[in-house]
XYZ file of C-alpha atoms in Angstrom:
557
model
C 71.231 109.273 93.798
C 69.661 106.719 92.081
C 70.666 105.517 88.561
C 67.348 107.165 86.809
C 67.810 110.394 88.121
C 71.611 110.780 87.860
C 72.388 113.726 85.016
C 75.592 113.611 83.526
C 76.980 117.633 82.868
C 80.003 118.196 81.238
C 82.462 119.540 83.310
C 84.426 121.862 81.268
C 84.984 122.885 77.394
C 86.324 120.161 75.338
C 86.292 116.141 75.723
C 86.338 114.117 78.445
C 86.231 110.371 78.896
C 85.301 108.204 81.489
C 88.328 106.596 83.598
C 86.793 103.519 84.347
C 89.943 101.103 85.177
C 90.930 103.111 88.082
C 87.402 104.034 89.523
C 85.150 101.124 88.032
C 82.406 102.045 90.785
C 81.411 105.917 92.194
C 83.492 107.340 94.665
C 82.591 108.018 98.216
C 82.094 111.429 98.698
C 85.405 111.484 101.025
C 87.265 110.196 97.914
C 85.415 112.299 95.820
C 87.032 115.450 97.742
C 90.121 115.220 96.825
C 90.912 112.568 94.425
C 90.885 114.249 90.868
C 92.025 117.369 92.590
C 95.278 115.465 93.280
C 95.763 112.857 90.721
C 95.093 115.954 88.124
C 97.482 118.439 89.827
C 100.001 115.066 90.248
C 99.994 114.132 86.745
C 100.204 117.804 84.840
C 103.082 118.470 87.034
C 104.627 115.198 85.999
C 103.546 115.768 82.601
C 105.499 119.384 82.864
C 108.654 117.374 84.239
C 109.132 114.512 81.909
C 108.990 117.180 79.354
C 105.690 115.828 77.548
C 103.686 117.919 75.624
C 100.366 116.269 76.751
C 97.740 118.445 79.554
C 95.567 116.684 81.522
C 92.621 117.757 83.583
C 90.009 115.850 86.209
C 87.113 116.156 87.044
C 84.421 114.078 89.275
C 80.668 113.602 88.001
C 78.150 111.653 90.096
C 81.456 109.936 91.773
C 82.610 109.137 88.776
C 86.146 110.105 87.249
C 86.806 111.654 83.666
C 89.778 113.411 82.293
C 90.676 115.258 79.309
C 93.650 115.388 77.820
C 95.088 118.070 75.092
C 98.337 119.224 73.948
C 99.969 122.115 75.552
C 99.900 125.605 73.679
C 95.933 124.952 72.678
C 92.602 125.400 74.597
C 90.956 122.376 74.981
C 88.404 121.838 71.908
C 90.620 124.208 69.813
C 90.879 122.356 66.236
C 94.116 124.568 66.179
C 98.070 123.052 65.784
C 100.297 123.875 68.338
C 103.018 125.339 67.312
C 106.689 125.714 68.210
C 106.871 129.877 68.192
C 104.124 129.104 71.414
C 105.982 129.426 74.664
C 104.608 126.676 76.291
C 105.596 124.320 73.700
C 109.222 125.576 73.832
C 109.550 125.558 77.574
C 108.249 121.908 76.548
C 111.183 121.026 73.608
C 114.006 122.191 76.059
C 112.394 120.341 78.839
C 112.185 117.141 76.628
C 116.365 117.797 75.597
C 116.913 118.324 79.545
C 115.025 114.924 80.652
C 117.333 112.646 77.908
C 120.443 114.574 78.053
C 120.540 113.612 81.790
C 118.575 110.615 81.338
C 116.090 111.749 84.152
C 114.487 108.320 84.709
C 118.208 107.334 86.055
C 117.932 109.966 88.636
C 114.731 109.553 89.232
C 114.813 105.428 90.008
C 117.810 106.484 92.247
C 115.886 108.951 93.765
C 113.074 106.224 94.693
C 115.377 103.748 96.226
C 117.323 105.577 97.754
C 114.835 108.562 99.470
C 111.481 108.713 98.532
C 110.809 104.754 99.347
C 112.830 104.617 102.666
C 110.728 107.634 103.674
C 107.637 106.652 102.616
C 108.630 103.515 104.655
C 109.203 105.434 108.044
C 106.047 107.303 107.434
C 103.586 104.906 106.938
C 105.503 102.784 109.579
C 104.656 105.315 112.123
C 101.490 105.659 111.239
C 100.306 102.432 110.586
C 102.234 102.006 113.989
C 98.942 104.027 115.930
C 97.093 102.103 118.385
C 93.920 104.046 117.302
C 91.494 102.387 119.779
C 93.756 103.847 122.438
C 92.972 107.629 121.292
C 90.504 109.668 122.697
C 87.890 111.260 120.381
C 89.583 114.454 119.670
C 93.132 112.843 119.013
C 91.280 110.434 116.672
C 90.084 113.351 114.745
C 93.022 114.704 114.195
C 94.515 111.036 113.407
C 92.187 110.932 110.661
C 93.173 114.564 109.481
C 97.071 113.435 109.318
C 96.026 110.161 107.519
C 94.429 112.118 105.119
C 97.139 114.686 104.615
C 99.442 111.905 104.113
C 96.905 109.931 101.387
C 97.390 113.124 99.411
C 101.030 113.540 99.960
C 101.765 109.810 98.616
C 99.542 110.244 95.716
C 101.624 113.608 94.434
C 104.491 111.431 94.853
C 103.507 108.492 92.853
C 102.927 111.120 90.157
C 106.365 111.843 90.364
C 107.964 108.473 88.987
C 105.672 107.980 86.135
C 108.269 108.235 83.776
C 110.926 105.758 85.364
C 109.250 102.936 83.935
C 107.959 104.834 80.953
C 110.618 106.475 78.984
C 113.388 103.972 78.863
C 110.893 100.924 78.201
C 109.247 102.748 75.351
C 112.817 103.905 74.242
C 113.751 100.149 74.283
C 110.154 98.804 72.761
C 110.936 101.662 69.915
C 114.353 100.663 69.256
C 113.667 96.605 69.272
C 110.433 97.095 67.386
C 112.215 99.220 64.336
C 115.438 97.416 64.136
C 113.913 93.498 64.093
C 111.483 91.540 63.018
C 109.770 91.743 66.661
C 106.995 93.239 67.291
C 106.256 95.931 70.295
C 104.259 93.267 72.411
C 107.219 90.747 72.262
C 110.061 93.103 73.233
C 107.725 93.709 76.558
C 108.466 90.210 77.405
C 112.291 91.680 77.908
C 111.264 92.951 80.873
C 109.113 89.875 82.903
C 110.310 89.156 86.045
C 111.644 92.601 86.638
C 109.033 93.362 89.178
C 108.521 90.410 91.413
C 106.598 92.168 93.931
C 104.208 92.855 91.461
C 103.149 88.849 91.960
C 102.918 89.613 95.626
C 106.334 88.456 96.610
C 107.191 91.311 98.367
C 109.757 91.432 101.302
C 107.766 90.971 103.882
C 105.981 87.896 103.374
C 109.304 86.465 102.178
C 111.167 87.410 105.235
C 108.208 85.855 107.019
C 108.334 82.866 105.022
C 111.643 82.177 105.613
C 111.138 82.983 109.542
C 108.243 80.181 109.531
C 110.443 77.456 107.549
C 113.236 77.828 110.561
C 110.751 77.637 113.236
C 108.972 74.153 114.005
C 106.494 75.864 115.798
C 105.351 78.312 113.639
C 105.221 75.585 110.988
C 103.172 73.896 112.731
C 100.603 76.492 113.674
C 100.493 77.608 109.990
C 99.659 73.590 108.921
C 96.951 73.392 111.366
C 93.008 73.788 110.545
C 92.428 76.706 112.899
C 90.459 79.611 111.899
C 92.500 82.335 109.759
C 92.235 85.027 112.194
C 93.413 82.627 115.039
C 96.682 81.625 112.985
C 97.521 85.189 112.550
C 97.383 85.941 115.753
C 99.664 82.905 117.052
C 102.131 83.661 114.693
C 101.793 88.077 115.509
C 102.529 86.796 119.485
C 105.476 84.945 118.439
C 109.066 85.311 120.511
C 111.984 85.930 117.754
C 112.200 86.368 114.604
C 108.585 84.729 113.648
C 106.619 87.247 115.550
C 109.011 90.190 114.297
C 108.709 89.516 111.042
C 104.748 88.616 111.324
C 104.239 91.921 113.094
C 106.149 94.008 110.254
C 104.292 92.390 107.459
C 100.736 93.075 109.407
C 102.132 97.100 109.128
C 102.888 96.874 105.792
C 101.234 94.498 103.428
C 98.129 93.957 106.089
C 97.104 97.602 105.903
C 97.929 97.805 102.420
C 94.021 98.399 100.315
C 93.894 95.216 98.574
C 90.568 96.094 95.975
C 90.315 99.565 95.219
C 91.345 102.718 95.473
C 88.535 104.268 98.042
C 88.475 104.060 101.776
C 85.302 101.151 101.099
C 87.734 99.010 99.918
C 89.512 96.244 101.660
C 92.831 96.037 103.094
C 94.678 92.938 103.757
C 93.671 93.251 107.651
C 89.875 93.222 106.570
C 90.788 90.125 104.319
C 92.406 87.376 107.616
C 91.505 83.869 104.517
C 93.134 85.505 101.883
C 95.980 87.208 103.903
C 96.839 83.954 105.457
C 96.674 82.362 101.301
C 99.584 84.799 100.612
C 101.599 83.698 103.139
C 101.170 79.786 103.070
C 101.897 80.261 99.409
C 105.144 81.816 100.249
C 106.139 79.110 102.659
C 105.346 76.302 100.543
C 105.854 78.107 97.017
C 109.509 77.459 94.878
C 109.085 79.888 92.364
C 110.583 79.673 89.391
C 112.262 83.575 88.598
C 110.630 84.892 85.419
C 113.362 87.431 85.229
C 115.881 83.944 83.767
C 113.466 83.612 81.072
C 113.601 87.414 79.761
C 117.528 86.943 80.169
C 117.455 84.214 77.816
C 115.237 86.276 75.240
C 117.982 89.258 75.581
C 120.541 87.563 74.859
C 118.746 86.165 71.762
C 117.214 89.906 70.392
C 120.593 91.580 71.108
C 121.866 89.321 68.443
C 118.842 90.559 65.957
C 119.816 93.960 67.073
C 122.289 95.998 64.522
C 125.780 95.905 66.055
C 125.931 99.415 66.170
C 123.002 99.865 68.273
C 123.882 96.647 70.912
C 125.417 98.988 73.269
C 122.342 101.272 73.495
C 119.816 97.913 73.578
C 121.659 96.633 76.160
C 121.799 100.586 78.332
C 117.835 100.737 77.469
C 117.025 97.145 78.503
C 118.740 97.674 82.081
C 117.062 101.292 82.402
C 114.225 99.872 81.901
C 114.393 96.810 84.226
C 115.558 99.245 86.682
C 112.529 101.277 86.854
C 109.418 98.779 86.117
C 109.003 97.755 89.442
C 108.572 101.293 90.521
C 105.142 101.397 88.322
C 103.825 99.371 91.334
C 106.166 99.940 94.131
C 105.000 103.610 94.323
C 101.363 102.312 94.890
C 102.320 99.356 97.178
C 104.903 101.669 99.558
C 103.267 104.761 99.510
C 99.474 105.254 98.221
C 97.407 101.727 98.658
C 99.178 101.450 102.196
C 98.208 104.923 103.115
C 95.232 104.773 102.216
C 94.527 101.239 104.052
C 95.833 103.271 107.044
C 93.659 106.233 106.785
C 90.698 103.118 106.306
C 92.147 101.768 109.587
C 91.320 104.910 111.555
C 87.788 105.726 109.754
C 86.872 101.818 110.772
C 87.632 102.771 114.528
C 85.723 105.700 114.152
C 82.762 104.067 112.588
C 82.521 101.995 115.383
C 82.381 104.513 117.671
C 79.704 106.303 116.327
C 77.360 102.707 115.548
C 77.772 102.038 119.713
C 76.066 105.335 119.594
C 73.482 104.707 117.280
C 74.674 107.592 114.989
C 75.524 105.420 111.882
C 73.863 102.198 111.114
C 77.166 100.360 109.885
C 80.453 101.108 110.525
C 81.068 101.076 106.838
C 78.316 103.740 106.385
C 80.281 106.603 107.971
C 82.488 106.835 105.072
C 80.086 107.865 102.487
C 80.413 110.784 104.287
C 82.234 113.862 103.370
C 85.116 115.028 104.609
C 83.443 118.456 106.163
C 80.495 115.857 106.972
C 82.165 114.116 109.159
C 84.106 116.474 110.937
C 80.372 117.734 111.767
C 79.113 114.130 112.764
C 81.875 113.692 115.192
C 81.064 117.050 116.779
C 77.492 115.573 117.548
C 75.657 117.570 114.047
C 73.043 114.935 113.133
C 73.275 115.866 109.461
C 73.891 113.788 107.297
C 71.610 111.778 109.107
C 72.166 107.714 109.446
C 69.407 106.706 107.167
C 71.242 109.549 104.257
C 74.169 107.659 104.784
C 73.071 104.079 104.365
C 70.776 105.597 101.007
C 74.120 106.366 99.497
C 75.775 103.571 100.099
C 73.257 101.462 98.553
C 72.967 103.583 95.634
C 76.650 103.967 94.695
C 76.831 100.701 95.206
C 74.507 99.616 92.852
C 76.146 102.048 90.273
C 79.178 100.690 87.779
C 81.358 102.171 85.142
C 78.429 100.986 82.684
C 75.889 103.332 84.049
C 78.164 106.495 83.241
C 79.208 108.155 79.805
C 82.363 106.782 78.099
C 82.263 110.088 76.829
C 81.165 113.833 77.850
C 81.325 116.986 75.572
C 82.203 116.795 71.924
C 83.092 112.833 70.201
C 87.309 113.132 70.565
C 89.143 113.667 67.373
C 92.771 112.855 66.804
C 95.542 115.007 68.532
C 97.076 117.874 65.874
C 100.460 116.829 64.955
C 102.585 119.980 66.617
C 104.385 122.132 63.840
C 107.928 122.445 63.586
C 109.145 120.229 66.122
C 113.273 119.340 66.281
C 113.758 115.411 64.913
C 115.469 114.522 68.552
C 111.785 115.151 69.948
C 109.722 113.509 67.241
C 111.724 110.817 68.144
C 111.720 110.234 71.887
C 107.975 111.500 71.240
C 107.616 108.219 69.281
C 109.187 106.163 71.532
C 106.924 107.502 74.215
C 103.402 106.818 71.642
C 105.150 103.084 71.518
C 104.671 102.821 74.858
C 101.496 104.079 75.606
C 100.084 101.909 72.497
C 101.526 98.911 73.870
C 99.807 99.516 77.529
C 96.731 100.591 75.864
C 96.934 97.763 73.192
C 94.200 97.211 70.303
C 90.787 97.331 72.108
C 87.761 95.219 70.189
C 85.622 97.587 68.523
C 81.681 98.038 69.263
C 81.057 95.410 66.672
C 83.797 92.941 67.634
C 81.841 90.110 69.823
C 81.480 89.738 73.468
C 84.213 88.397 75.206
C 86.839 88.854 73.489
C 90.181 91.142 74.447
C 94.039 91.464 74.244
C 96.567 88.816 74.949
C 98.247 90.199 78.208
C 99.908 86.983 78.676
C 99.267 84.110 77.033
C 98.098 80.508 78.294
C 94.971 78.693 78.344
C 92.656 77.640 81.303
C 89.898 76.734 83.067
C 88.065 77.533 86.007
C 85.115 79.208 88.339
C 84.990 82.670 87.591
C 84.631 84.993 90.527
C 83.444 88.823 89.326
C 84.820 91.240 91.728
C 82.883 94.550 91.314
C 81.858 97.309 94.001
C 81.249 94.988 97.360
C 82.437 91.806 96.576
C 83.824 89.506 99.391
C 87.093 88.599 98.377
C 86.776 85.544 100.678
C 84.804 84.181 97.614
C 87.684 83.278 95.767
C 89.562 79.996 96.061
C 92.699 79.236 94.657
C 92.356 78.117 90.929
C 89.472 80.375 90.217
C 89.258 83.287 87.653
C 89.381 86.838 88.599
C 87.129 88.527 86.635
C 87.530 92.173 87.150
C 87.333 95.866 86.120
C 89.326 97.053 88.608
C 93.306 97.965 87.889
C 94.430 98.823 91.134
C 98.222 96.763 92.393
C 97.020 96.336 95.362
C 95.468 93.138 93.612
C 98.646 91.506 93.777
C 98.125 89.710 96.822
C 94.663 88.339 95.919
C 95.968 87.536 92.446
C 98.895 85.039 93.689
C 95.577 82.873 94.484
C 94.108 82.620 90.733
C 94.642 80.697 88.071
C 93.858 83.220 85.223
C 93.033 86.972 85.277
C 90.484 88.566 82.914
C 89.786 92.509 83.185
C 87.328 93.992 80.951
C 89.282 97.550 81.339
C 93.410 98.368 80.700
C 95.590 96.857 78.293
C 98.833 94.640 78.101
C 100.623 97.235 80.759
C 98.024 97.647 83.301
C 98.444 96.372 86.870
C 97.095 93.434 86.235
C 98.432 92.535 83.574
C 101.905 92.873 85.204
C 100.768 90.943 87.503
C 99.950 88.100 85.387
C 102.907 87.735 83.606
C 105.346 87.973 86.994
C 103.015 85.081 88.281
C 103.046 83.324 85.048
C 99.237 82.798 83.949
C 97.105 83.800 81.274
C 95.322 86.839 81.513
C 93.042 88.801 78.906
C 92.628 92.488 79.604
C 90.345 95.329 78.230
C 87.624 91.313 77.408
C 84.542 93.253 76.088
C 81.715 93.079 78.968
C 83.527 90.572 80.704
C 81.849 91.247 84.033
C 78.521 91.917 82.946
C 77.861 88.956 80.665
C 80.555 86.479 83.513
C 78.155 84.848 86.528
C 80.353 84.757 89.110
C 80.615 81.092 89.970
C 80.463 80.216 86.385
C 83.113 78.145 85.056
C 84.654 79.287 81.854
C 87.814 78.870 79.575
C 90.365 81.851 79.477
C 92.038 81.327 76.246
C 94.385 83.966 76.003
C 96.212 82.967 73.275
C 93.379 84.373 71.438
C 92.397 86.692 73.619
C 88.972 84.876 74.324
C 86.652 83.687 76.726
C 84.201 80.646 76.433
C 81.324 80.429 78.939
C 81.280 76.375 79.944
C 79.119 75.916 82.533
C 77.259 78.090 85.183
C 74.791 75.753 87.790
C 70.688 77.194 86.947
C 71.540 78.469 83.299
């Protein structure tokens, strides 16, 4: 629909605000089926099992996402306090005493590691494993059907770990922040380098790295000035350990969605320049691991620490470190690769049906629904090919601007709950510290243009390139700017390319802001109208030691 006739209805009592980090553009309507659904019914069951006293609710408008949040043991609106005589709130106190007495995020980052990755590893494995040119039509179908079971599946799952990374890292940013003269934004830096696949270093392309450096061949196949595509394919039809380990990362990281979080957006395979970036950069990179730094810095705030709270600094600090990379892992190994996978099959699919005239793109067959295209496949010519192509052009033309940052009532502050025991005020805290650190200090509707939060500091310069809806990643060069709204980690690989990263959504714990400060370059998140008032080709100055960014030069302005 286009942008003047779109209406905007509330979708339930109460607030709701616009979640424009994670869906910056309108869903496809195949997205649209099921994505709130699941992230909503994901994260109030996580909510439930980390014992938080937070609800949360989803709900899709014009392909857009909102979500309300409230406090358990209230209706949503209510100006009411919880209180502790509610049951709900007391199932929610003992929970709370069960998750720390048995320190849950332990149990849970075990849990990852040792089951839920390695079988989210065989599963995508054999699916990403499908030769799906070599199915008929009605095994395709059903291909599709599976992939899209198993989308859903992962994305339940990532809700699982959200407290891994959570709890014991505000726990830790609580404890440093209240015992020293540091603030919450410098005990973060205690845990860079923790996640290095957050930079895009992930096992794959360093097994394949080190496969290329021992093989004179593939060395010299990677050096040469063939096209992208080409070299990949070389070095996939490799004997030994080069075309093994080629092969795996093409399952893995190439089917991984590398800009989104809909079946529009690219995976790795879609993206042969960029794909073949990554993995020159890991033959011929030396990082340096960030991870020596933030030992250094321990060492130093455990001494600022009060000797009778060392032992629990230094327990809270390795928690912690434990479970951050899981805040992307779980995306990386389970969700983003999924849902490249499920892409994979729709692609084939969409071909299919554009040798038979049906569609007029391959792309356009996924702004169908799910029910839609179950019908087009069965030979219904409804949607018809022109419907299809009208929607993608006009939820394409649609960002996060063009929707409410708010629907329902303005949001007022959340009721303190009466009566609560001091142990859960206190990991309640904790868990606040957190959340205000990843959210940060946004500028306010009067603060100027351009300017954000330090996610990790550093000054440069460079050509901007402003990735929003369809962008072509191939665009970007290394050196230049990403200039975003997107907060998906499936950026990781495309962000090992940049020099500097500016978002104009998240804060100082987003994805990319992770990101940044594993790869080591400045980046400015939540940069008011960054990629409206940003041309992309324009070269600008990302100073994000003061969290702002100075237009320099743009060619016709």
């Amino acid at each position: 629909m286009p942008r003047e006739e779109l209406i905007f209805e509330v979708p339930g009592p109460g607030t709701w605000t616009l979640d424009n980090g994670h869906i910056p553009v309108p869903m496809t309507k195949f997205v649209a089926g099921y994505f709130d659904a699941v992230v909503g019914e994901g994260m109030a069951g996580s909510f439930a099992d980390w014992g938080d006293f937070i609800q949360l609710k989803r709900a899709t408008v014009n392909g857009f996402s909102y979500q309300q949040v409230t406090f358990v043991g209230v209706p949503p609106g209510s100006p009411d306090t919880p209180s502790i005589d509610h049951p709900d709130v007391r199932e929610r106190v003992e929970r709370t005493f069960a998750v720390h007495h048995n320190k849950l995020w332990r149990v849970k980052t075990r849990q990852w590691f040792e089951e839920v990755k390695p079988k989210s590893l065989e599963t995508n494995l054999s699916l990403a494993s499908v030769d799906v040119e070599g199915l008929d039509y009605e095994v395709l179908i059903r291909h599709i059907e599976t992939c899209r079971d198993n989308v859903i599946s992962m994305f339940l799952s990532h809700m699982n770990f959200n407290g891994t990374g959570i709890l014991p890292a505000g726990l830790l940013i609580d404890l440093v922040s209240n015992t020293t003269d540091l603030s919450a934004e410098e005990a973060l830096s205690l845990l860079d380098g923790a996640s290095p696949i957050s930079s895009g270093r992930s096992p794959e392309v360093q097994a394949l790295a080190l496969a290329i450096n021992a093989d004179i061949a593939a060395s010299t196949v990677i050096a040469s000035d063939t096209d992208a595509a080409e070299i990949i394919d070389q070095l996939r039809a490799m004997s030994g350990e080069v075309g093994v380990a080629m092969n795996r990362y093409l399952l893995i990281d190439g089917h991984r969605i590398a800009t989104g979080f809909d079946v529009t957006s690219k995976m790795m395979l879609d993206l042969p320049d960029v794909m073949l970036g990554v993995i020159k950069n890991a033959v011929e990179s030396d990082e340096s691991d960030q991870s020596l730094e933030a030992d250094i810095l321990a060492r130093f705030v455990r001494t600022k620490v009060p000797s009778d709270k060392q032992n629990e600094f230094d327990e809270l600090l390795s928690d912690a470190r434990d479970g951050t990379p899981i805040k992307d892992e779980r995306g990386l190994y389970q969700d983003a690769w999924a849902l490249g996978i499920l892409r994979k099959a729709l692609l084939e699919a969409g071909e299919r049906l554009l040798t038979q005239g049906r569609v007029h793109s391959v792309e356009h067959f996924m702004e169908a629904g799910w029910a839609e295209m179950q019908a087009i496949w069965l030979g219904d010519d409804i949607p018809t090919a022109d419907e299809l192509e009208t929607r993608r052009t006009n939820r394409m033309s649609l960002t996060w601007r063009d929707a409410p940052s708010i629907l329902g009532p303005p949001p007022t502050p959340p009721a303190p709950i009466d009566g609560l025991p001091k142990e859960v005020l206190k990991w309640n805290a904790a868990a606040q510290a957190y959340s205000r650190v990843r959210r940060g200090t946004p500028p306010g509707d009067d603060a100027p243009d351009l300017v954000g939060l330090t996610a990790n500091k550093g000054i440069y310069e460079g050509i901007a390139r402003v990735a929003m809806g369809d962008y072509d990643f191939r665009n970007i060069d290394t050196g230049d700017v990403l200039v975003t709204s997107s907060q998906s980690e499936g950026f990781n690989a495309i962000a090992r390319r940049v020099g500097a990263i500016v978002t104009d959504t998240g804060g100082p714990l987003a994805h990319l802001s992770i990101i940044a400060r594993e790869l080591g370059i400045p980046c400015i998140a939540g940069c008011k109208n960054a990629t409206a008032l940003i041309p992309d080709g324009a070269r600008i100055r990302v100073d994000a030691d003061s969290g702002t960014v100075v237009l320099l030069d743009y060619p016709g302005y």
